[in-house]
Coordinates of C-alpha atoms in Angstrom, one line a residue:
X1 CA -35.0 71.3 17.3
X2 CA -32.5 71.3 20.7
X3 CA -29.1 73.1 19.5
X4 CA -26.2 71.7 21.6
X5 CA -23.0 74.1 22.3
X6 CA -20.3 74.4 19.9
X7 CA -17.8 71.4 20.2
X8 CA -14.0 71.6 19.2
X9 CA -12.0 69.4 17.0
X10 CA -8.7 69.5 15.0
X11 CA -10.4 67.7 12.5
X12 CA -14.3 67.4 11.7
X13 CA -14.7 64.5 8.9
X14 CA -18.3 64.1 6.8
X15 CA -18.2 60.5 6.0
X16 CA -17.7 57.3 7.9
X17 CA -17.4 54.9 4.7
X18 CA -13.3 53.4 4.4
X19 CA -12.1 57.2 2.9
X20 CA -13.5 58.3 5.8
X21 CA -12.4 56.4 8.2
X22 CA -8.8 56.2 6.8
X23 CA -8.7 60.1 7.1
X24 CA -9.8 60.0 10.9
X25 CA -7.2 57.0 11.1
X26 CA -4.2 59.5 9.9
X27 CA -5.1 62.4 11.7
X28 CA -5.3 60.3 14.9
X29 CA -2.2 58.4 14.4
X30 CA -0.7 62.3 14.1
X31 CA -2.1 63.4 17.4
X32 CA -5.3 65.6 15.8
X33 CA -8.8 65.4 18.1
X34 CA -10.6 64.1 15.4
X35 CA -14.1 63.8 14.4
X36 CA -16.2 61.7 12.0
X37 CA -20.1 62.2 10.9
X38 CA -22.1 59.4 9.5
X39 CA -25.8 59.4 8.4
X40 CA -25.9 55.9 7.4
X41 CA -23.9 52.8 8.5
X42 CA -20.3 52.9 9.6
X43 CA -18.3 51.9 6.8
X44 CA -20.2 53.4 4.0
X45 CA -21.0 52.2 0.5
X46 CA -18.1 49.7 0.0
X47 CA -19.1 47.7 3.2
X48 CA -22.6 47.0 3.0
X49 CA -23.4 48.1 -1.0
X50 CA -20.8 47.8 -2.9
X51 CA -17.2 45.7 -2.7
X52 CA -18.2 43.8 -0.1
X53 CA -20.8 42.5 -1.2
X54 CA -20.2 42.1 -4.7
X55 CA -17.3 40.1 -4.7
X56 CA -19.2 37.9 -1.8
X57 CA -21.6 37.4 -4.5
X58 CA -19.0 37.1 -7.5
X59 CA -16.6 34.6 -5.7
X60 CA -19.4 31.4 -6.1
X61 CA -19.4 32.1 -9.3
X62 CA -15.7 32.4 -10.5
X63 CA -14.8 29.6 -8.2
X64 CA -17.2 27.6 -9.9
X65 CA -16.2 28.6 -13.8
X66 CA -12.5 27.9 -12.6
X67 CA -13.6 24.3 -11.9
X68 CA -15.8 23.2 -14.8
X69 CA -12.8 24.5 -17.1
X70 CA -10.7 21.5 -14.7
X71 CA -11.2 18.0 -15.7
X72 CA -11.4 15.4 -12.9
X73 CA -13.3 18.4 -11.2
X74 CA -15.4 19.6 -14.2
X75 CA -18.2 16.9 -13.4
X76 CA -18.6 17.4 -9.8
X77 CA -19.4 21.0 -10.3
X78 CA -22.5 21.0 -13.1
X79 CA -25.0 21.8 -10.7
X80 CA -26.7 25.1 -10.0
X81 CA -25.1 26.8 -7.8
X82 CA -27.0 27.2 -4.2
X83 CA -28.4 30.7 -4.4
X84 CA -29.5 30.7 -0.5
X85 CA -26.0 30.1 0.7
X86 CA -24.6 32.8 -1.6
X87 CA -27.1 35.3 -0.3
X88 CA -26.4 34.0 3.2
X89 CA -22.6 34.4 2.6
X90 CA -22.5 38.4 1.3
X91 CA -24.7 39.1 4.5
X92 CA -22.3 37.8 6.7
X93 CA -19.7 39.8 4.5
X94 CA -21.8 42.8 5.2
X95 CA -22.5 42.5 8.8
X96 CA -26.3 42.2 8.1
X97 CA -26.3 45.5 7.7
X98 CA -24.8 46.2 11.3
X99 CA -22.2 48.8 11.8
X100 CA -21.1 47.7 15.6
X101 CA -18.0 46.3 14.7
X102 CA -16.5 49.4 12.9
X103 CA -18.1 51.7 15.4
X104 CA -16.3 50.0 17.5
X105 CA -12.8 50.5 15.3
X106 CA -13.4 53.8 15.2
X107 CA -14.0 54.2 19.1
X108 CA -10.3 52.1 19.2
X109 CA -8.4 54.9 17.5
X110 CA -10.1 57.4 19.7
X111 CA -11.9 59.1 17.0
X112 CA -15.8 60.7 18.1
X113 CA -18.4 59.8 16.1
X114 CA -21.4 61.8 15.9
X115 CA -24.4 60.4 13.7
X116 CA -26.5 62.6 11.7
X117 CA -27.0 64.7 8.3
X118 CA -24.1 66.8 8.9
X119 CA -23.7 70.1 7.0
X120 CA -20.8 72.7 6.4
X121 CA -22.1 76.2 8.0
X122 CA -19.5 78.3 7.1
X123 CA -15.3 77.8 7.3
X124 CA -14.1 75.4 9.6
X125 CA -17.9 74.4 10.7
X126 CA -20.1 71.7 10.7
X127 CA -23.7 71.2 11.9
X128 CA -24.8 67.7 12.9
X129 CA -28.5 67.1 12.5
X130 CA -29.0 63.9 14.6
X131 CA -31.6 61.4 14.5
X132 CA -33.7 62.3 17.3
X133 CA -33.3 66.8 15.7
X134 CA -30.8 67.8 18.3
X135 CA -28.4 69.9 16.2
X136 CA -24.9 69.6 16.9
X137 CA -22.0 72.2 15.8
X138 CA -18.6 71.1 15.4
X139 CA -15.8 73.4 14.5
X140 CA -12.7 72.5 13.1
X141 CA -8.7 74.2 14.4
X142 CA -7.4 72.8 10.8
X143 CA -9.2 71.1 8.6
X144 CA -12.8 69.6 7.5
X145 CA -12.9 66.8 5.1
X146 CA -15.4 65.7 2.9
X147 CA -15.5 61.8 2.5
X148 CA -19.4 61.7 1.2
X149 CA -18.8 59.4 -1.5
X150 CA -21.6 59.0 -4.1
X151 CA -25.0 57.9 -5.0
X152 CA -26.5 55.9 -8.1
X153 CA -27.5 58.0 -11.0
X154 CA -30.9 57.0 -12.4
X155 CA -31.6 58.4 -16.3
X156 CA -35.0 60.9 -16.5
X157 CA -37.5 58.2 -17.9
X158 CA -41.3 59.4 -17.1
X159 CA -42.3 57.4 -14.0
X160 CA -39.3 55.9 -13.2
X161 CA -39.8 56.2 -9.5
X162 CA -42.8 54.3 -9.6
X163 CA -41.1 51.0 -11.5
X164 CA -39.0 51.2 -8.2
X165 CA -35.9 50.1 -9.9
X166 CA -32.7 48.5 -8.4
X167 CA -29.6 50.8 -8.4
X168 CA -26.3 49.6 -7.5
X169 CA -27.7 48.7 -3.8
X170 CA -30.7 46.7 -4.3
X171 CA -28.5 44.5 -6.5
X172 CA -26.0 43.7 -4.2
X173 CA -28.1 43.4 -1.3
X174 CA -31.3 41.3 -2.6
X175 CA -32.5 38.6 -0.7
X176 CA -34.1 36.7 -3.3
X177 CA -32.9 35.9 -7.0
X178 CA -35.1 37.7 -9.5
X179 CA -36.5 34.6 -12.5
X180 CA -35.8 37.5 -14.9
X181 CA -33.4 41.0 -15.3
X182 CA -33.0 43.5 -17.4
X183 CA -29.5 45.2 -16.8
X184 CA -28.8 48.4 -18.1
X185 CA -25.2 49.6 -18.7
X186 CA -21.6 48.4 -19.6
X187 CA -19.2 49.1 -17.0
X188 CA -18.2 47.9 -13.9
X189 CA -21.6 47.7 -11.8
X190 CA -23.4 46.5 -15.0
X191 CA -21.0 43.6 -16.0
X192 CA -20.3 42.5 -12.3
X193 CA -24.0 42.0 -11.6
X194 CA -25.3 40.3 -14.8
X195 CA -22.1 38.1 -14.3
X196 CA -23.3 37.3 -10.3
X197 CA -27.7 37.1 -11.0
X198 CA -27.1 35.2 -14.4
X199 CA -25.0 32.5 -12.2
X200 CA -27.8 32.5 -9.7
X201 CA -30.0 31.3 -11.6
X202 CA -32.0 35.0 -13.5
X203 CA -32.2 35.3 -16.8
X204 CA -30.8 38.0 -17.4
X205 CA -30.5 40.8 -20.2
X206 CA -27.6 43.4 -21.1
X207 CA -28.7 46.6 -22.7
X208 CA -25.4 48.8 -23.5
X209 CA -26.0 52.4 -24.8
X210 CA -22.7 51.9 -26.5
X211 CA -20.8 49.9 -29.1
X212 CA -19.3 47.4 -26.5
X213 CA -18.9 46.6 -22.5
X214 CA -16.1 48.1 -20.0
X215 CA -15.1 51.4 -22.0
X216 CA -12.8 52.8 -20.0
X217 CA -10.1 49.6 -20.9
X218 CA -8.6 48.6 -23.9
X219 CA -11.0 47.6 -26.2
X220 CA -10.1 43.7 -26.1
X221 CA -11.4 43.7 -22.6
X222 CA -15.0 44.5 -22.7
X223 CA -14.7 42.0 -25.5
X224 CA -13.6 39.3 -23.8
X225 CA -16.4 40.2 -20.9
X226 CA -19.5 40.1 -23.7
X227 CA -18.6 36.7 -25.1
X228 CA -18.1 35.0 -22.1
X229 CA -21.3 36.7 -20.8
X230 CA -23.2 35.3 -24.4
X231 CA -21.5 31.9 -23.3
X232 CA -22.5 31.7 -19.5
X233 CA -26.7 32.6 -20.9
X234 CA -27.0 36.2 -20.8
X235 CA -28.6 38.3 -23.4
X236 CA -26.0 41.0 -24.5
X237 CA -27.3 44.0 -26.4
X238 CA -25.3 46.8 -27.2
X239 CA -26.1 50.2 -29.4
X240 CA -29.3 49.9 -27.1
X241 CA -31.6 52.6 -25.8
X242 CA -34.3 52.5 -23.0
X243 CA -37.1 54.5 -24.0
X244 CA -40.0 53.6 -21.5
X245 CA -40.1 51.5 -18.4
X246 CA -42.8 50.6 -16.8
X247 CA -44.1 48.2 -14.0
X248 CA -47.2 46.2 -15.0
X249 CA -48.9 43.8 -12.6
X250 CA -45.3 43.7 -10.7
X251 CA -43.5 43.2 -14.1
X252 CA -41.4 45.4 -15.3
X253 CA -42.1 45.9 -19.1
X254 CA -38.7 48.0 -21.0
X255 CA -39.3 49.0 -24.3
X256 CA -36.1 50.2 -26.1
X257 CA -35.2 53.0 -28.8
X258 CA -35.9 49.9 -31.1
X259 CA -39.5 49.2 -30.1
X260 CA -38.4 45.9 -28.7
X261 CA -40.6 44.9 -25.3
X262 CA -38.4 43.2 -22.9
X263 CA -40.2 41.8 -19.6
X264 CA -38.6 40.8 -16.1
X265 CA -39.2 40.8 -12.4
X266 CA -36.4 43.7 -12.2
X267 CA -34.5 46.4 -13.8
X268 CA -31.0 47.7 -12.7
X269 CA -29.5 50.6 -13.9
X270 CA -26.1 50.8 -13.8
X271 CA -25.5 54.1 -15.5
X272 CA -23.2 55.9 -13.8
X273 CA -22.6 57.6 -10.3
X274 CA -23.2 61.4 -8.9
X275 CA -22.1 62.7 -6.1
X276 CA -23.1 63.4 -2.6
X277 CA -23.1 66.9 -1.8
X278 CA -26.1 68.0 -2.7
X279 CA -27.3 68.4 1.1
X280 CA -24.1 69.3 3.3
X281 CA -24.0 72.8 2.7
X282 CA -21.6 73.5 0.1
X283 CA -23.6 77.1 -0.5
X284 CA -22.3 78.5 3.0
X285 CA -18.5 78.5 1.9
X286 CA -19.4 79.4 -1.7
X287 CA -19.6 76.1 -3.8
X288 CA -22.2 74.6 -5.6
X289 CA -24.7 71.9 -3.7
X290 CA -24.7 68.7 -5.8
X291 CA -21.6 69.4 -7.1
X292 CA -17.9 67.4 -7.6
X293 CA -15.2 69.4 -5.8
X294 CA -12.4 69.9 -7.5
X295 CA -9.1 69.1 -5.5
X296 CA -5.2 69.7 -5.9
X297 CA -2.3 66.9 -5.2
X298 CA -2.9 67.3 -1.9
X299 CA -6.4 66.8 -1.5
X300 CA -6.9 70.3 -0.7
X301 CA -10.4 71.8 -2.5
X302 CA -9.6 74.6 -4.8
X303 CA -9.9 77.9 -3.3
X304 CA -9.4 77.1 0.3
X305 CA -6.9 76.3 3.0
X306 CA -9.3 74.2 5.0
X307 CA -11.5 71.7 3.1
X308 CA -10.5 68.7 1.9
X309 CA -12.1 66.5 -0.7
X310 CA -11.2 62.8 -0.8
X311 CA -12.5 59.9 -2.2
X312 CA -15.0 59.7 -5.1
X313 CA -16.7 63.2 -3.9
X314 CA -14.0 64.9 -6.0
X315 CA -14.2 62.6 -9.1
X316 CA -10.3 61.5 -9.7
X317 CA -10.8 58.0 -9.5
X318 CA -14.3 56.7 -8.4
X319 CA -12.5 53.0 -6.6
X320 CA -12.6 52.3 -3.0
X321 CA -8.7 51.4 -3.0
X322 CA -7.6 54.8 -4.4
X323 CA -9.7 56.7 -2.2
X324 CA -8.2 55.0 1.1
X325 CA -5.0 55.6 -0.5
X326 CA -5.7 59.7 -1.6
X327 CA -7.0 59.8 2.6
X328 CA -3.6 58.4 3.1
X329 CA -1.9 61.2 1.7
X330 CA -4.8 63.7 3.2
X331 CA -4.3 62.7 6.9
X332 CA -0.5 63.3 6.0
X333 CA -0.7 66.6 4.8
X334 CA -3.6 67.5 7.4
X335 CA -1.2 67.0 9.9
X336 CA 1.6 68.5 8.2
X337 CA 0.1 71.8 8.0
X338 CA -0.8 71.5 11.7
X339 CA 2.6 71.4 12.5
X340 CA 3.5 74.5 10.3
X341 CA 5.4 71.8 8.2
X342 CA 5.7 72.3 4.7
X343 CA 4.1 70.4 2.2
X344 CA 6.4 70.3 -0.9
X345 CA 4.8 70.2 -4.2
X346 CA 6.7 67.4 -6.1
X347 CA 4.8 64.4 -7.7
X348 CA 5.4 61.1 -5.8
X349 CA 6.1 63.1 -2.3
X350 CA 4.6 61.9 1.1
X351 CA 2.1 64.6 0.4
X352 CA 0.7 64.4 -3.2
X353 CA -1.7 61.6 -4.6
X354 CA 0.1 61.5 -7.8
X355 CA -1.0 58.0 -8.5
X356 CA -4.4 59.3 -9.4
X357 CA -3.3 61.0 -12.6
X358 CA -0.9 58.0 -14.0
X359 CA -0.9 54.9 -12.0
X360 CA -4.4 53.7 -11.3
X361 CA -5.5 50.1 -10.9
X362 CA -8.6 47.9 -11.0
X363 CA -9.8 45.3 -11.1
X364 CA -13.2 43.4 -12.7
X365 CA -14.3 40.8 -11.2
X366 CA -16.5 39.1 -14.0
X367 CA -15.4 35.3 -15.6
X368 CA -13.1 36.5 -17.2
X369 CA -11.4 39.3 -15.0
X370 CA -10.0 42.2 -16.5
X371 CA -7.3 44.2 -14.6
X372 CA -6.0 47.1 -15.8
X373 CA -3.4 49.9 -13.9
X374 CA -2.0 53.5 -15.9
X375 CA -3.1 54.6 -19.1
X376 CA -4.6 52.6 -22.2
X377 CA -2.6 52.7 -25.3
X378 CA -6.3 55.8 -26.7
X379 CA -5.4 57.3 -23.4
X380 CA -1.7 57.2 -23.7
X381 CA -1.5 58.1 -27.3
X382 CA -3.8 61.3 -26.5
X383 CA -1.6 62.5 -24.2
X384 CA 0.9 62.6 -26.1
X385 CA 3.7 60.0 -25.1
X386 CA 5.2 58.1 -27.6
X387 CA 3.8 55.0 -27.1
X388 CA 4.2 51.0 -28.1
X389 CA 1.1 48.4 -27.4
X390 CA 2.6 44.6 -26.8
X391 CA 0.3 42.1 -26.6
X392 CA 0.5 38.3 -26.3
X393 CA -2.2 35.6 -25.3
X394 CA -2.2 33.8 -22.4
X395 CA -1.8 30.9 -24.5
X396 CA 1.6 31.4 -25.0
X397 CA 2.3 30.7 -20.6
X398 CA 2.3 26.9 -19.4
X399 CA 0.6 28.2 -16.3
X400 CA -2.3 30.0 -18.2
X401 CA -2.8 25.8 -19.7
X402 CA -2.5 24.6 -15.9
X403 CA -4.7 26.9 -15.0
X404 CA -7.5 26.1 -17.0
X405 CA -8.4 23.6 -20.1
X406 CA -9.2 26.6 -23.2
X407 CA -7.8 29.3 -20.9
X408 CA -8.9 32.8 -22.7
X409 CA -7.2 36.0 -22.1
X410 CA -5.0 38.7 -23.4
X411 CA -2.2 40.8 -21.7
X412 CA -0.9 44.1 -23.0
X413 CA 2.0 46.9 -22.0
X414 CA 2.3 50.3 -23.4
X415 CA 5.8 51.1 -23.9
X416 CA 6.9 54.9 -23.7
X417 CA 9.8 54.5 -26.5
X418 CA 11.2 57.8 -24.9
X419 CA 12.1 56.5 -21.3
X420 CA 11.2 52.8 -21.8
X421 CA 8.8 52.5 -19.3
X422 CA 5.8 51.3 -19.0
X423 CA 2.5 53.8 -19.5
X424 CA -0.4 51.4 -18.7
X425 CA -1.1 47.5 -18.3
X426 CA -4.0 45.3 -19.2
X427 CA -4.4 41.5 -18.2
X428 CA -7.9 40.1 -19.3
X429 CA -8.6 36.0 -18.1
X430 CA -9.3 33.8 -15.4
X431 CA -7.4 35.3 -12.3
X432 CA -5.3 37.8 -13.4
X433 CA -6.9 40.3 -10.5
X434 CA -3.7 38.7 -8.3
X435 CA -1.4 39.5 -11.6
X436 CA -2.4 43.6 -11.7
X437 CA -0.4 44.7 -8.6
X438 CA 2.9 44.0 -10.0
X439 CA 2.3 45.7 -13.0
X440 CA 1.2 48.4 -10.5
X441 CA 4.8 48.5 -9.4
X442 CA 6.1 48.4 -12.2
X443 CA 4.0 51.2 -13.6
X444 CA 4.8 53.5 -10.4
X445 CA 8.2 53.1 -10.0
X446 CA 8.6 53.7 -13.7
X447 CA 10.8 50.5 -13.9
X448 CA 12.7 50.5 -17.2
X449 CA 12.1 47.7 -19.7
X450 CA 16.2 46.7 -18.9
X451 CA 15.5 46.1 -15.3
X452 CA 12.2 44.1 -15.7
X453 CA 14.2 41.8 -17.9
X454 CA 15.6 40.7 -14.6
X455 CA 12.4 40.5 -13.1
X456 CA 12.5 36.5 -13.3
X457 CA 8.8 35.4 -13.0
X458 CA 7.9 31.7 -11.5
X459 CA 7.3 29.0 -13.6
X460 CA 4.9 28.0 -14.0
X461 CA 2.9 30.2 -13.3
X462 CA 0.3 33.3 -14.7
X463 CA 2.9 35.8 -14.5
X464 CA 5.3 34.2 -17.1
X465 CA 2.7 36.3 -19.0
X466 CA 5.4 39.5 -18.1
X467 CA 8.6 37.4 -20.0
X468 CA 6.2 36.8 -22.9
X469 CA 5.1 40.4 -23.1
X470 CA 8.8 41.7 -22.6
X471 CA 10.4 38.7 -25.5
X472 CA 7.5 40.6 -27.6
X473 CA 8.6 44.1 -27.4
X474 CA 12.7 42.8 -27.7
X475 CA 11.7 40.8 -30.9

């Protein structure tokens, strides 16, 4: 191995995915040498393995569902849709797996990339282990910050790695359509990719540990998702185990905790995400390797005054959106600190991602969507606000019935009675993804029920669903 001499940057970031690269952005824009480390593709998980490609692969198939629920339309659309030009599509949307265009970003805001495994070798240091074993050492003047992300979490079934199963990456990337596949998990990743195969033409089949689909929302949600996922073909299971998996002739035989034998051509398993920091030498500053690291307000990781953890690495909210912003509000205070200028400690600030504890929004893109930003009325009620859950169909708006002939979906606000503002919003139904960032708004900017009264929404449109929900809490 050639060792290089020591190079010096203001900044030294692990982790070219959009955290990443939002972090390098900030501390650029503030005048910081900066410099990023990537040991895959520029642009990370979201680009080529994740939202990208997903929602490439889920847009066919909610365009399509929109238009069979249209009449004059309806007939024109009963084909299958065209699987190749999907798959063609998402690569396009993922570059084919080519980084050149946001290497090339990067180069524009005059950040240094360096590719490699790199590795934290004491304070302020970073080792880059390139391709070709030159090692690289990087120190930093202010800050290093970790923007490693996460990896797929694969349960400890005997043999496992021999099935070869798809994790979140082989499903969004696969160049083929699988006749048959078994799915297994109820959240995001689980839903989203029995919604997208099942449309392209798999058979596909649900197995959910747990009593229903998309636990983290309000209950109504995940029960919205498993009927329409009965309707569109897809065999939903839930209180359902996998024992044993094995591959048999290149089938994959599952046998669950009920002794049932399910056969397909492929197994995902959705079930859950851990992070990556098992290799970047967390041991030489005294944390654990393979470990989530724990982060104040501003990003900073407990027990220092140089590392900072952003994105999913330090487990506040695992979305692609929320980490850009938290590397937002990381570059700030990077460059704050710099400067010798202080860094307040109030929620809301320039400097604190306060939106991570109260105000977080996603969406689901299955058929129906379900968007939901702040706290559920469980979550709400556990923390002990004084809470009020409104709900109202979507059958009560004209636009929901333009829409969409038997439009399905539910909306519901959590009132705090204390301060009458709004704790948490859910919209479940065909579209409402576009609906979720005005109840973000209103959510962060803790608008009072009195002002949102003036909030006059279009008619006629989906968001008339905010004057049904608000005539429903008046009475």
């Amino acid at each position: 191995m050639t060792e290089t001499e020591s190079i010096a940057y203001d900044v030294v970031v692990l982790g070219a995915g959009p955290v990443g690269e939002n972090v390098a952005d900030r501390t650029r824009a503030a005048g910081l040498s900066t410099a990023v480390v990537e040991s895959e593709l520029v642009g990370g998980e979201c680009s080529y393995w994740a939202c990208m490609p997903s929602k490439a692969l889920l847009r066919p198939v909610i365009a399509q569902a929109d238009a069979r629920r249209l009449p004059g339309l309806a007939q024109a659309v009963q084909g299958p849709l065209d699987a190749p030009a999907v798959l063609a599509r998402r690569n396009y949307f993922t570059s084919d797996w080519k980084d050149d265009g946001q290497v090339a970003w990067l180069d524009g805001i005059g950040a240094d990339l360096y590719r490699g495994q790199g590795r934290l070798a004491g304070p302020r240091t970073v080792t880059v282990t390139g391709p070709d074993g030159t090692l690289t050492t990087l120190t930093a003047r202010h800050a290093v910050a970790v923007a490693t992300g996460t990896r797929a979490q694969l349960p400890p079934l005997p043999g496992l790695a021999e099935v070869k199963p798809w994790t979140s990456r082989e499903a969004t990337s696969a160049q083929e359509t699988p006749g048959r596949l078994i799915v297994v998990g109820g959240g995001v990743v689980a839903t989203e990719m029995a919604t997208a195969w099942q449309a392209l033409g798999s058979r596909v089949t649900l197995l959910v540990r747990g009593k229903g689909l998309l636990n983290r929302m309000e209950p109504f949600a995940g029960e919205l998702v498993a009927d329409a996922l009965k309707e569109a073909g897809v065999d939903v299971r839930t209180g359902t185990s996998v024992r044993s998996v094995t591959r048999e002739n290149g089938t994959v035989v599952a046998v669950t905790d009920a002794g049932d034998r399910i056969e397909a051509d492929e197994i995902l398993f959705a079930t859950g995400r851990v992070p990556h920091t098992d290799d970047i030498g967390l041991d030489t500053v005294g944390l654990e390797p393979g470990s989530w690291l724990s982060v104040d307000d501003t990003l900073l990781v407990e027990g220092t005054d140089w590392l900072y953890a952003v994105g999913d690495v330090n487990h506040r909210a695992l979305l692609t959106h929320q980490g850009k912003y938290q590397a937002r509000i990381a570059g700030a205070v990077i460059a704050a600190r710099a400067s010798d200028t202080a860094v307040p400690d109030a929620p809301w600030s320039a400097y604190g991602a306060t939106a991570d504890h109260d105000a977080v929004p996603q969406v689901v893109f299955t058929d129906p969507e379900a968007a939901a930003v702040g706290l559920s009325l469980a979550e709400a009620e556990q923390a002990g606000h004084r809470v009020r859950a409104v709900d109202v169909e979507f059958s009560s708006v004209a636009g929901a019935g333009l829409y969409a002939e038997g439009y399905k979906g539910r909306a519901r606000m959590v009132v705090d009675l204390d301060s009458e503002t709004l704790r948490g919003v859910t919209f479940v139904g065909p579209g409402v993804g576009e609906l979720i960032h005005s109840a973000t708004v209103a959510v962060v900017g803790e608008v009072p029920i009195s002002r949102l009264w003036h909030a006059v929404p279009s008619y006629p449109t989906l968001s008339e669903v905010w004057l049904r929900l608000l005539e429903a809490y008046r009475g």
